[in-house]
Amino acid sequence: MDTLFNRAKKRIPGGVNSPVRAFRSVGGEPFITERAEGCHLYTTEGQKLTDFVGTWGPAILGHNNPEIRAAVNGALEKGTSFGTPNPYEVTMAELICEAVPSIEKVRMVNSGTEATMSCIRLARGFTQREKIIKFEGCYHGHHDSLLVKAGSGALTFGNPDSAGVTEGTARDTVVLPYNDLDALKNAFEQNSEEIAAIILEPIPANMGLVMPEGNYLKNLVEIAHNFSALVIFDEVMSGFRVALGGVQEWAGITPDLTALGKIIGGGLPVGAFGGRAEIMDLLAPDGPVYQAGTLSGNPLALAAGITAVNTLQNESPYAKLDEMTQMIVDCLSEAFSAKGIAVQLPQIGSMFSIFFADSAVRNFEDVMASERHRFSPFFSEALKKGIFFPPSAFETCFVSTAHTQDVVEQTCDTLSRVIQSL
Ligand SMILES: *Cc1c(COP(=O)(O)O)cnc(C)c1O
């Protein structure tokens, strides 16, 4: 049958423009969304879904937010791209520097991938070193140096995590377990003058949600700085989500560089990276580290992003988001426990995830040891009942300001029945 998705599969690899959308880990075919409004997606098949994916992080103010839409419409009247400096860029840079404590200067890009890629190049240029430390299970976008997984000698070199990534590139990336300071110290001792930077999701949210233990983040920064390496916080997901100033504000920690994306685009393609002026000033045209972008600082995208950030600043919805999310987590916890299924439900603010495990999940190894096969039946039943969770056991769920108390109560009701029926 010539369904829309069949047509997609003929002309788009896997039928999707980003792999997780293909539903491969939960089975079946993805639905196709026609429009989105508030906390709902409306499919081409006429189904209305309560959405906990939030376009994978950006939609903290709900879909098709009226203020953002008005801002984009306003900007549209003036033209879609200028190729010269524009006023939106200045406003956005000031907003970001004000909100994110460690950022003195910032440059706009078009995706989170570009942001982390540029941070890595800049860290290498600044330190004149080549190796990077990353953590297993952290995702930083799809560029070569970070698509690397742990090798057999996990403390030494990484292995390519994708065909097409060269071993040479992987050799410059050291992959370590998260929440393990001894592994980190060892890696620095073995590569002492060679590590340019550590890059991490300070609260990893791309293997499900994993919380840093105790003083892990603080100690990590200390160790890196003792070895004159930089610390790059990839706050593409957590920035403006965990708090306005991201995890660094929440934890009171100052990284050297920060990558941003998702929320700061208000639903349009935007990324940014920034940090200490001393480091950022190495970028072209002032310095020797090249970085550029034809559509970077795009007026439509920044009109959306500025409005998103302004709204978050003015309305400070974080306590309310936390409360709504807590309600969902509580009802999941109760329902799974009544069913006798062991779950871990890590939550911070408007992010939470579900691990089928009977003790806390501290790192990627624990994630892989969890009973992942339990996720897909839960996902499918929830979807049938109109609730859309991320179509993978490794993703984090997002709550938005459009998830009202009513919606949350209905969701809890439905989820309890879904879990009961498993
Ligand atoms: C989504 C994400 C990225 C990649 O951003 P894109 O805009 O998809 O390129 C990088 N880092 C983290 C932590 C992310 O969640």
mmCIF file with all atom_site columns, C-alpha atoms and ligand atoms in Angstrom, residues 56 110-114 116 139-142 201 206 234-238 261-262 270, ligand 1:
data_model
loop_
_atom_site.group_PDB
_atom_site.id
_atom_site.type_symbol
_atom_site.label_atom_id
_atom_site.label_alt_id
_atom_site.label_comp_id
_atom_site.label_asym_id
_atom_site.label_entity_id
_atom_site.label_seq_id
_atom_site.pdbx_PDB_ins_code
_atom_site.Cartn_x
_atom_site.Cartn_y
_atom_site.Cartn_z
_atom_site.occupancy
_atom_site.B_iso_or_equiv
_atom_site.pdbx_formal_charge
_atom_site.auth_seq_id
_atom_site.auth_comp_id
_atom_site.auth_asym_id
_atom_site.auth_atom_id
_atom_site.pdbx_PDB_model_num
ATOM   1  C CA . TRP A 1 56  ? 13.341 15.544 22.007 1.00 0.00 ? 56  TRP A CA 1
ATOM   2  C CA . ASN A 1 110 ? 22.536 25.535 13.837 1.00 0.00 ? 110 ASN A CA 1
ATOM   3  C CA . SER A 1 111 ? 22.480 22.344 15.894 1.00 0.00 ? 111 SER A CA 1
ATOM   4  C CA . GLY A 1 112 ? 23.737 20.741 19.075 1.00 0.00 ? 112 GLY A CA 1
ATOM   5  C CA . THR A 1 113 ? 26.111 18.631 17.010 1.00 0.00 ? 113 THR A CA 1
ATOM   6  C CA . GLU A 1 114 ? 27.765 21.725 15.603 1.00 0.00 ? 114 GLU A CA 1
ATOM   7  C CA . THR A 1 116 ? 29.879 20.208 20.610 1.00 0.00 ? 116 THR A CA 1
ATOM   8  C CA . TYR A 1 139 ? 25.564 11.506 23.403 1.00 0.00 ? 139 TYR A CA 1
ATOM   9  C CA . HIS A 1 140 ? 27.017 14.684 21.950 1.00 0.00 ? 140 HIS A CA 1
ATOM   10 C CA . GLY A 1 141 ? 25.738 14.644 18.395 1.00 0.00 ? 141 GLY A CA 1
ATOM   11 C CA . HIS A 1 142 ? 26.855 12.739 15.332 1.00 0.00 ? 142 HIS A CA 1
ATOM   12 C CA . GLU A 1 201 ? 26.460 15.670 29.693 1.00 0.00 ? 201 GLU A CA 1
ATOM   13 C CA . ASN A 1 206 ? 20.741 10.117 26.370 1.00 0.00 ? 206 ASN A CA 1
ATOM   14 C CA . ASP A 1 234 ? 27.272 19.537 26.906 1.00 0.00 ? 234 ASP A CA 1
ATOM   15 C CA . GLU A 1 235 ? 24.077 21.219 28.084 1.00 0.00 ? 235 GLU A CA 1
ATOM   16 C CA . VAL A 1 236 ? 22.287 20.867 24.746 1.00 0.00 ? 236 VAL A CA 1
ATOM   17 C CA . MET A 1 237 ? 19.579 18.951 26.601 1.00 0.00 ? 237 MET A CA 1
ATOM   18 C CA . SER A 1 238 ? 19.915 20.268 30.160 1.00 0.00 ? 238 SER A CA 1
ATOM   19 C CA . GLY A 1 261 ? 20.880 23.734 21.674 1.00 0.00 ? 261 GLY A CA 1
ATOM   20 C CA . LYS A 1 262 ? 17.303 22.429 21.735 1.00 0.00 ? 262 LYS A CA 1
ATOM   21 C CA . VAL A 1 270 ? 19.679 26.446 16.806 1.00 0.00 ? 270 VAL A CA 1
HETATM 22 C C1 . LIG B 2 .   ? 20.419 16.362 21.178 1.00 0.00 ? 1   LIG B C1 1
HETATM 23 C C2 . LIG B 2 .   ? 21.756 16.426 21.749 1.00 0.00 ? 1   LIG B C2 1
HETATM 24 C C3 . LIG B 2 .   ? 22.880 16.763 20.971 1.00 0.00 ? 1   LIG B C3 1
HETATM 25 C C4 . LIG B 2 .   ? 22.810 16.925 19.483 1.00 0.00 ? 1   LIG B C4 1
HETATM 26 O O1 . LIG B 2 .   ? 22.027 18.005 19.112 1.00 0.00 ? 1   LIG B O1 1
HETATM 27 P P1 . LIG B 2 .   ? 21.451 18.044 17.599 1.00 0.00 ? 1   LIG B P1 1
HETATM 28 O O2 . LIG B 2 .   ? 20.743 19.355 17.541 1.00 0.00 ? 1   LIG B O2 1
HETATM 29 O O3 . LIG B 2 .   ? 20.567 16.856 17.484 1.00 0.00 ? 1   LIG B O3 1
HETATM 30 O O4 . LIG B 2 .   ? 22.624 17.983 16.700 1.00 0.00 ? 1   LIG B O4 1
HETATM 31 C C5 . LIG B 2 .   ? 24.096 16.911 21.593 1.00 0.00 ? 1   LIG B C5 1
HETATM 32 N N1 . LIG B 2 .   ? 24.214 16.736 22.918 1.00 0.00 ? 1   LIG B N1 1
HETATM 33 C C6 . LIG B 2 .   ? 23.170 16.397 23.709 1.00 0.00 ? 1   LIG B C6 1
HETATM 34 C C7 . LIG B 2 .   ? 23.369 16.241 25.166 1.00 0.00 ? 1   LIG B C7 1
HETATM 35 C C8 . LIG B 2 .   ? 21.909 16.227 23.144 1.00 0.00 ? 1   LIG B C8 1
HETATM 36 O O5 . LIG B 2 .   ? 20.896 15.857 23.934 1.00 0.00 ? 1   LIG B O5 1
#
